[in-house]
Coordinates of N, CA and C in Angstrom, one line a residue:
M1 N 20.3 50.2 -26.1 CA 19.5 49.8 -25.0 C 18.7 48.6 -25.3
W2 N 18.5 47.9 -24.3 CA 17.6 46.7 -24.4 C 16.2 47.0 -24.0
Q3 N 15.3 46.5 -24.8 CA 13.9 46.7 -24.4 C 13.2 45.4 -24.3
T4 N 12.3 45.3 -23.3 CA 11.6 44.1 -23.2 C 10.1 44.3 -23.5
A5 N 9.6 43.3 -24.2 CA 8.2 43.4 -24.6 C 7.3 42.7 -23.5
T6 N 6.2 43.4 -23.1 CA 5.3 42.7 -22.2 C 3.9 42.7 -22.9
S7 N 3.2 41.7 -22.6 CA 1.9 41.6 -23.2 C 0.8 42.0 -22.3
G8 N 1.1 42.7 -21.3 CA 0.1 43.2 -20.3 C 0.7 43.4 -19.0
P9 N -0.1 43.7 -18.0 CA 0.4 44.0 -16.7 C 0.9 42.6 -16.1
L10 N 2.0 42.7 -15.3 CA 2.5 41.6 -14.6 C 1.6 41.1 -13.5
L11 N 1.4 39.8 -13.3 CA 0.5 39.3 -12.3 C 1.3 39.0 -11.0
P12 N 0.7 39.2 -9.9 CA 1.4 38.8 -8.7 C 1.6 37.3 -8.7
P13 N 2.7 36.8 -8.0 CA 3.1 35.4 -8.0 C 2.0 34.5 -7.5
T14 N 1.0 35.0 -6.7 CA 0.0 34.1 -6.2 C -1.2 33.9 -7.1
T15 N -1.2 34.6 -8.2 CA -2.3 34.4 -9.2 C -2.0 33.3 -10.1
L16 N -3.0 32.4 -10.3 CA -2.8 31.3 -11.2 C -3.7 31.5 -12.4
T17 N -3.1 31.5 -13.6 CA -3.9 31.6 -14.8 C -4.0 30.2 -15.4
L18 N -5.2 29.8 -15.7 CA -5.4 28.5 -16.3 C -5.9 28.6 -17.8
P19 N -5.2 27.9 -18.6 CA -5.7 27.9 -20.0 C -7.0 27.2 -20.1
A20 N -7.8 27.7 -21.0 CA -9.1 27.1 -21.2 C -9.0 25.6 -21.7
G21 N -9.9 24.8 -21.3 CA -9.8 23.4 -21.8 C -9.5 22.4 -20.7
R22 N -8.5 21.6 -20.9 CA -8.3 20.4 -20.1 C -7.8 20.7 -18.6
M23 N -7.1 21.8 -18.4 CA -6.4 22.1 -17.1 C -7.5 22.4 -16.0
A24 N -8.5 23.1 -16.3 CA -9.5 23.5 -15.2 C -10.1 22.2 -14.6
P25 N -10.6 21.2 -15.3 CA -11.2 20.0 -14.7 C -10.2 19.3 -13.8
A26 N -8.9 19.2 -14.2 CA -7.9 18.6 -13.4 C -7.7 19.3 -12.1
V27 N -7.6 20.6 -12.1 CA -7.4 21.4 -10.9 C -8.7 21.2 -10.0
T28 N -9.8 21.2 -10.6 CA -11.1 21.1 -9.9 C -11.1 19.7 -9.2
R29 N -10.7 18.7 -9.9 CA -10.6 17.3 -9.2 C -9.6 17.3 -8.1
L30 N -8.5 17.9 -8.3 CA -7.5 18.0 -7.2 C -8.0 18.7 -6.0
L31 N -8.6 19.8 -6.2 CA -9.2 20.6 -5.1 C -10.2 19.8 -4.4
F32 N -11.1 19.1 -5.1 CA -12.1 18.2 -4.5 C -11.5 17.1 -3.7
L33 N -10.5 16.5 -4.2 CA -9.9 15.4 -3.5 C -9.2 15.9 -2.2
Q34 N -8.6 17.1 -2.2 CA -8.0 17.6 -1.0 C -9.1 17.9 0.0
L35 N -10.2 18.4 -0.4 CA -11.3 18.7 0.5 C -11.9 17.5 1.2
V36 N -12.0 16.5 0.3 CA -12.7 15.2 0.8 C -11.7 14.3 1.5
L37 N -10.5 14.1 1.0 CA -9.6 13.2 1.5 C -8.6 13.9 2.6
G38 N -8.5 15.2 2.6 CA -7.6 15.9 3.5 C -7.8 15.4 4.9
P39 N -9.0 15.5 5.5 CA -9.1 15.0 6.9 C -8.8 13.6 7.1
T40 N -9.0 12.7 6.1 CA -8.7 11.3 6.2 C -7.2 11.1 6.3
L41 N -6.5 11.9 5.4 CA -5.0 11.8 5.4 C -4.4 12.2 6.7
V42 N -4.9 13.3 7.2 CA -4.4 13.8 8.5 C -4.7 12.8 9.6
M43 N -5.8 12.2 9.6 CA -6.1 11.1 10.7 C -5.2 9.9 10.5
D44 N -4.9 9.5 9.2 CA -4.0 8.4 8.9 C -2.6 8.7 9.5
I45 N -2.1 9.9 9.2 CA -0.8 10.3 9.7 C -0.8 10.3 11.2
K46 N -1.8 10.8 11.9 CA -1.9 10.8 13.3 C -1.9 9.3 13.9
M47 N -2.6 8.4 13.2 CA -2.6 7.0 13.7 C -1.3 6.4 13.5
Q48 N -0.6 6.7 12.3 CA 0.7 6.1 12.1 C 1.7 6.6 13.1
I49 N 1.7 7.8 13.5 CA 2.6 8.3 14.5 C 2.3 7.7 15.8
G50 N 1.0 7.5 16.2 CA 0.7 6.9 17.5 C 1.1 5.4 17.5
S51 N 1.0 4.7 16.4 CA 1.4 3.4 16.3 C 2.9 3.3 16.4
R52 N 3.6 4.1 15.7 CA 5.1 4.1 15.7 C 5.6 4.4 17.1
N53 N 5.0 5.4 17.8 CA 5.4 5.8 19.2 C 5.2 4.6 20.1
F54 N 4.0 4.0 20.0 CA 3.7 2.8 20.8 C 4.8 1.7 20.6
Y55 N 5.1 1.4 19.4 CA 6.1 0.4 19.0 C 7.4 0.8 19.6
T56 N 7.8 2.0 19.5 CA 9.2 2.5 20.0 C 9.2 2.5 21.5
L57 N 8.2 2.9 22.2 CA 8.2 3.1 23.6 C 7.6 2.0 24.5
S58 N 6.9 1.1 23.9 CA 6.1 0.2 24.7 C 6.4 -1.3 24.3
I59 N 7.3 -1.5 23.3 CA 7.6 -2.9 23.0 C 9.1 -3.1 23.1
D60 N 9.5 -4.1 23.8 CA 10.9 -4.4 23.9 C 11.0 -5.9 23.7
Y61 N 11.2 -6.3 22.5 CA 11.3 -7.7 22.2 C 12.4 -8.0 21.2
P62 N 13.3 -8.9 21.5 CA 13.5 -9.5 22.8 C 14.0 -8.5 23.8
R63 N 13.7 -8.8 25.1 CA 14.0 -7.9 26.2 C 15.5 -7.6 26.3
V64 N 15.8 -6.3 26.4 CA 17.1 -5.8 26.5 C 17.7 -6.2 27.9
N65 N 18.9 -6.6 27.9 CA 19.6 -6.9 29.2 C 20.7 -5.8 29.3
Y66 N 20.6 -5.0 30.4 CA 21.5 -3.9 30.6 C 22.7 -4.5 31.4
P67 N 23.9 -3.9 31.3 CA 25.1 -4.4 32.1 C 24.9 -4.5 33.6
K68 N 25.7 -5.3 34.3 CA 25.5 -5.5 35.7 C 25.6 -4.2 36.5
G69 N 26.5 -3.3 36.2 CA 26.7 -2.1 36.9 C 25.6 -1.0 36.7
F70 N 24.6 -1.3 35.8 CA 23.6 -0.4 35.5 C 22.5 -0.3 36.6
R71 N 21.8 0.7 36.8 CA 20.8 0.9 37.9 C 19.5 0.2 37.6
G72 N 19.4 -0.7 36.7 CA 18.2 -1.5 36.5 C 17.5 -1.2 35.2
Y73 N 16.7 -2.2 34.8 CA 16.0 -2.1 33.5 C 15.2 -0.9 33.3
C74 N 14.3 -0.6 34.2 CA 13.4 0.5 34.1 C 14.0 1.9 34.1
N75 N 15.1 2.0 34.9 CA 15.8 3.3 34.9 C 16.4 3.6 33.6
G76 N 17.0 2.6 32.9 CA 17.6 2.9 31.6 C 16.5 3.1 30.6
L77 N 15.4 2.3 30.6 CA 14.3 2.5 29.6 C 13.6 3.8 29.8
M78 N 13.3 4.2 31.0 CA 12.6 5.4 31.2 C 13.5 6.7 30.9
S79 N 14.7 6.6 31.1 CA 15.6 7.6 30.7 C 15.6 7.8 29.2
Y80 N 15.6 6.7 28.5 CA 15.5 6.7 27.0 C 14.2 7.3 26.6
M81 N 13.1 6.8 27.3 CA 11.8 7.3 26.9 C 11.6 8.8 27.1
R82 N 12.1 9.3 28.2 CA 12.0 10.7 28.5 C 12.7 11.5 27.5
G83 N 13.9 11.0 27.0 CA 14.7 11.7 26.0 C 13.9 11.7 24.7
K84 N 13.4 10.5 24.3 CA 12.6 10.4 23.1 C 11.4 11.3 23.0
M85 N 10.7 11.4 24.2 CA 9.5 12.3 24.2 C 9.9 13.7 24.5
Q86 N 11.2 14.0 24.7 CA 11.6 15.4 25.0 C 10.9 16.0 26.1
N87 N 10.8 15.2 27.2 CA 10.0 15.6 28.4 C 10.8 15.2 29.6
S88 N 11.0 16.2 30.5 CA 11.8 15.9 31.7 C 11.0 15.4 32.9
D89 N 9.7 15.4 32.7 CA 8.8 14.8 33.8 C 9.0 13.3 34.0
C90 N 8.8 12.9 35.2 CA 8.9 11.4 35.5 C 7.5 10.8 35.5
P91 N 7.2 10.0 34.4 CA 5.9 9.3 34.4 C 5.8 8.4 35.6
K92 N 4.6 8.3 36.2 CA 4.5 7.5 37.4 C 4.5 6.0 37.1
I93 N 4.0 5.6 35.9 CA 4.0 4.2 35.6 C 4.1 4.1 34.0
H94 N 4.8 3.0 33.6 CA 4.9 2.7 32.2 C 5.0 1.2 32.0
Y95 N 4.3 0.7 31.0 CA 4.3 -0.7 30.7 C 5.1 -1.0 29.5
V96 N 5.8 -2.1 29.5 CA 6.6 -2.5 28.4 C 6.3 -3.9 28.1
I97 N 5.9 -4.2 26.9 CA 5.5 -5.6 26.5 C 6.7 -6.3 25.8
H98 N 7.0 -7.5 26.2 CA 8.1 -8.3 25.7 C 7.5 -9.4 24.8
A99 N 6.9 -9.0 23.7 CA 6.3 -10.0 22.7 C 6.5 -9.4 21.4
P100 N 6.5 -10.2 20.3 CA 6.6 -9.7 18.9 C 5.4 -8.8 18.6
W101 N 5.7 -7.9 17.7 CA 4.7 -6.9 17.2 C 3.5 -7.6 16.7
K102 N 3.6 -8.6 15.9 CA 2.5 -9.3 15.3 C 1.6 -10.0 16.4
A103 N 2.2 -10.4 17.5 CA 1.4 -11.0 18.6 C 0.6 -10.0 19.3
I104 N 1.0 -8.8 19.3 CA 0.3 -7.7 20.0 C -0.7 -7.0 19.0
Q105 N -0.3 -6.8 17.8 CA -1.1 -6.2 16.8 C -2.4 -6.9 16.5
K106 N -2.4 -8.2 16.6 CA -3.6 -9.0 16.3 C -4.8 -8.7 17.2
F107 N -4.6 -8.1 18.4 CA -5.6 -7.8 19.4 C -6.4 -6.6 18.9
C108 N -5.9 -5.8 18.1 CA -6.6 -4.6 17.6 C -7.2 -4.8 16.3
K109 N -7.4 -6.0 15.8 CA -8.0 -6.3 14.5 C -9.5 -5.9 14.6
Y110 N -10.1 -6.1 15.8 CA -11.5 -5.7 16.1 C -11.5 -5.2 17.5
S111 N -11.9 -4.0 17.7 CA -12.0 -3.4 19.1 C -13.5 -3.2 19.4
D112 N -14.0 -4.0 20.3 CA -15.5 -3.9 20.6 C -15.8 -2.8 21.6
S113 N -14.9 -2.1 22.1 CA -15.2 -1.1 23.1 C -14.6 0.2 22.8
F114 N -15.2 1.3 23.3 CA -14.7 2.6 23.1 C -14.4 3.1 24.5
C115 N -13.1 3.4 24.9 CA -12.8 3.9 26.2 C -12.8 5.4 26.2
E116 N -13.9 5.9 26.8 CA -14.1 7.4 26.8 C -13.1 8.1 27.6
N117 N -12.5 7.5 28.6 CA -11.4 8.2 29.4 C -10.2 8.5 28.5
Y118 N -10.0 7.7 27.5 CA -8.8 7.9 26.6 C -9.2 8.4 25.2
N119 N -10.5 8.5 25.0 CA -11.1 8.9 23.7 C -10.5 8.0 22.5
E120 N -10.4 6.7 22.8 CA -9.9 5.8 21.8 C -10.6 4.5 21.9
Y121 N -10.5 3.7 20.8 CA -11.0 2.3 20.9 C -10.1 1.5 21.8
C122 N -10.6 0.5 22.5 CA -9.7 -0.3 23.3 C -10.2 -1.7 23.3
T123 N -9.3 -2.6 23.8 CA -9.6 -4.0 23.8 C -8.8 -4.7 24.9
L124 N -9.3 -5.8 25.4 CA -8.6 -6.6 26.4 C -7.9 -7.7 25.6
T125 N -6.6 -7.9 25.9 CA -6.0 -9.0 25.2 C -6.5 -10.4 25.7
Q126 N -6.7 -11.3 24.7 CA -7.2 -12.7 25.1 C -6.1 -13.5 25.8
D127 N -4.9 -13.2 25.5 CA -3.7 -13.9 26.1 C -3.0 -13.1 27.1
S128 N -2.3 -13.7 28.0 CA -1.4 -13.0 28.9 C -0.1 -12.8 28.1
L129 N 0.5 -11.7 28.4 CA 1.8 -11.3 27.7 C 2.8 -11.0 28.8
P130 N 4.1 -11.2 28.5 CA 5.2 -10.8 29.4 C 5.3 -9.3 29.4
I131 N 5.2 -8.7 30.5 CA 5.2 -7.3 30.7 C 6.1 -6.8 31.8
T132 N 6.9 -5.8 31.6 CA 7.6 -5.1 32.7 C 6.8 -3.9 33.1
V133 N 6.5 -3.7 34.3 CA 5.9 -2.5 34.9 C 6.9 -1.7 35.5
C134 N 7.1 -0.5 35.0 CA 8.1 0.5 35.6 C 7.3 1.5 36.4
S135 N 7.5 1.4 37.7 CA 6.7 2.3 38.6 C 7.7 3.3 39.3
L136 N 7.3 4.5 39.3 CA 8.2 5.5 39.9 C 8.4 5.2 41.4
S137 N 9.6 5.2 41.9 CA 9.9 5.0 43.3 C 9.5 6.2 44.1
H138 N 8.9 5.9 45.3 CA 8.4 7.1 46.1 C 9.6 7.6 47.0
Q139 N 10.6 6.8 47.1 CA 11.8 7.2 48.0 C 12.9 7.7 47.1
Q140 N 12.8 8.9 46.6 CA 13.8 9.5 45.7 C 13.8 11.0 45.9
P141 N 14.9 11.6 45.5 CA 15.0 13.1 45.5 C 14.0 13.6 44.5
P142 N 13.4 14.8 44.7 CA 12.4 15.3 43.8 C 12.9 15.6 42.3
T143 N 14.2 15.7 42.2 CA 14.7 16.0 40.8 C 15.2 14.8 40.1
S144 N 15.0 13.6 40.7 CA 15.5 12.4 40.1 C 14.3 11.5 39.7
C145 N 14.6 10.6 38.8 CA 13.5 9.6 38.4 C 14.1 8.2 38.6
Y146 N 13.8 7.6 39.7 CA 14.2 6.2 39.9 C 13.0 5.3 39.9
Y147 N 13.1 4.2 39.2 CA 12.0 3.3 39.0 C 12.2 1.9 39.5
N148 N 11.1 1.3 40.0 CA 11.1 -0.1 40.4 C 10.6 -0.9 39.2
S149 N 11.2 -2.1 39.0 CA 10.8 -2.9 37.9 C 10.0 -4.2 38.4
T150 N 8.9 -4.5 37.8 CA 8.2 -5.7 38.1 C 7.9 -6.4 36.8
L151 N 8.4 -7.6 36.7 CA 8.2 -8.5 35.5 C 7.0 -9.4 35.8
T152 N 6.0 -9.3 35.0 CA 4.8 -10.1 35.2 C 4.3 -10.7 33.8
N153 N 3.3 -11.5 33.9 CA 2.7 -12.1 32.7 C 1.2 -12.0 32.9
Q154 N 0.6 -11.0 32.2 CA -0.8 -10.6 32.4 C -1.5 -10.2 31.1
K155 N -2.8 -10.2 31.2 CA -3.6 -9.6 30.1 C -3.6 -8.1 30.3
L156 N -3.8 -7.3 29.3 CA -3.8 -5.9 29.4 C -4.8 -5.3 28.5
Y157 N -5.1 -4.0 28.8 CA -6.1 -3.3 28.0 C -5.2 -2.4 27.0
L158 N -5.4 -2.7 25.7 CA -4.7 -2.0 24.7 C -5.6 -0.9 24.1
L159 N -5.1 0.3 23.8 CA -5.8 1.3 23.1 C -5.4 1.1 21.6
C160 N -6.5 1.2 20.7 CA -6.3 0.9 19.3 C -6.6 2.1 18.5
S161 N -6.0 2.2 17.3 CA -6.1 3.4 16.5 C -7.5 3.6 15.9
R162 N -8.3 2.5 15.7 CA -9.7 2.6 15.2 C -10.4 1.3 15.6
K163 N -11.6 1.1 15.2 CA -12.4 0.0 15.5 C -12.0 -1.3 14.8
Y164 N -11.7 -1.2 13.5 CA -11.4 -2.4 12.7 C -10.0 -2.3 12.1
E165 N -9.3 -3.4 12.0 CA -8.0 -3.4 11.3 C -7.1 -2.3 11.8
A166 N -6.9 -2.2 13.1 CA -6.2 -1.1 13.7 C -4.8 -1.6 14.2
D167 N -4.1 -0.6 14.7 CA -2.8 -0.9 15.3 C -2.9 -0.4 16.8
P168 N -2.2 -1.1 17.7 CA -2.1 -0.6 19.0 C -1.4 0.7 19.1
I169 N -1.9 1.6 20.0 CA -1.3 3.0 20.1 C -1.1 3.3 21.6
G170 N -1.5 2.4 22.5 CA -1.2 2.7 23.9 C -1.7 1.6 24.8
I171 N -1.4 1.7 26.1 CA -1.8 0.7 27.1 C -2.5 1.4 28.1
A172 N -3.8 1.0 28.4 CA -4.6 1.7 29.4 C -4.3 1.1 30.8
G173 N -3.9 -0.1 30.8 CA -3.6 -0.7 32.1 C -3.6 -2.2 32.1
L174 N -3.3 -2.9 33.2 CA -3.3 -4.3 33.3 C -4.7 -4.8 33.7
Y175 N -5.0 -6.0 33.3 CA -6.2 -6.7 33.7 C -6.0 -7.3 35.1
S176 N -6.8 -6.9 36.0 CA -6.6 -7.5 37.4 C -7.2 -8.8 37.6
G177 N -8.2 -9.2 36.8 CA -8.8 -10.5 36.9 C -9.8 -10.6 38.0
I178 N -10.2 -9.5 38.6 CA -11.1 -9.6 39.8 C -12.5 -9.4 39.3

């Protein structure tokens, strides 16, 4: 018969035994960093996701040209957008910027305003940018999403991920200039 020697009772797998000496201070520092930096890391990830979604869904540079038989720029784009967001609802309006990322990103380097309606920092672009406005057509069956396209060149209100050195994360609307 085989016998196994044990030096005491078995510990449950969730119990951590630390040897005396160097290991305890290292674990203490790790726990401290998780408590202090944890919320910052979560916010950073949230901002990165917001920036990536903005880039994917709101920037089309250079502008895609769909084939002639297609039902229009906005119908193709909004179909892609609804699939990417995994949402079958038809958004009423969506803005697409036709400019390079760097040309858009520079406007969020310093955001002097906080837009309470969006709970985000925001800024007005100093330059006009080429934009397609996709607006939901009112003359459509209730189960379909058909869009009208308007190509314009305007300033817009960008939502930014923070006050300084931020990335754009959304578009609040167009500047009317009135």
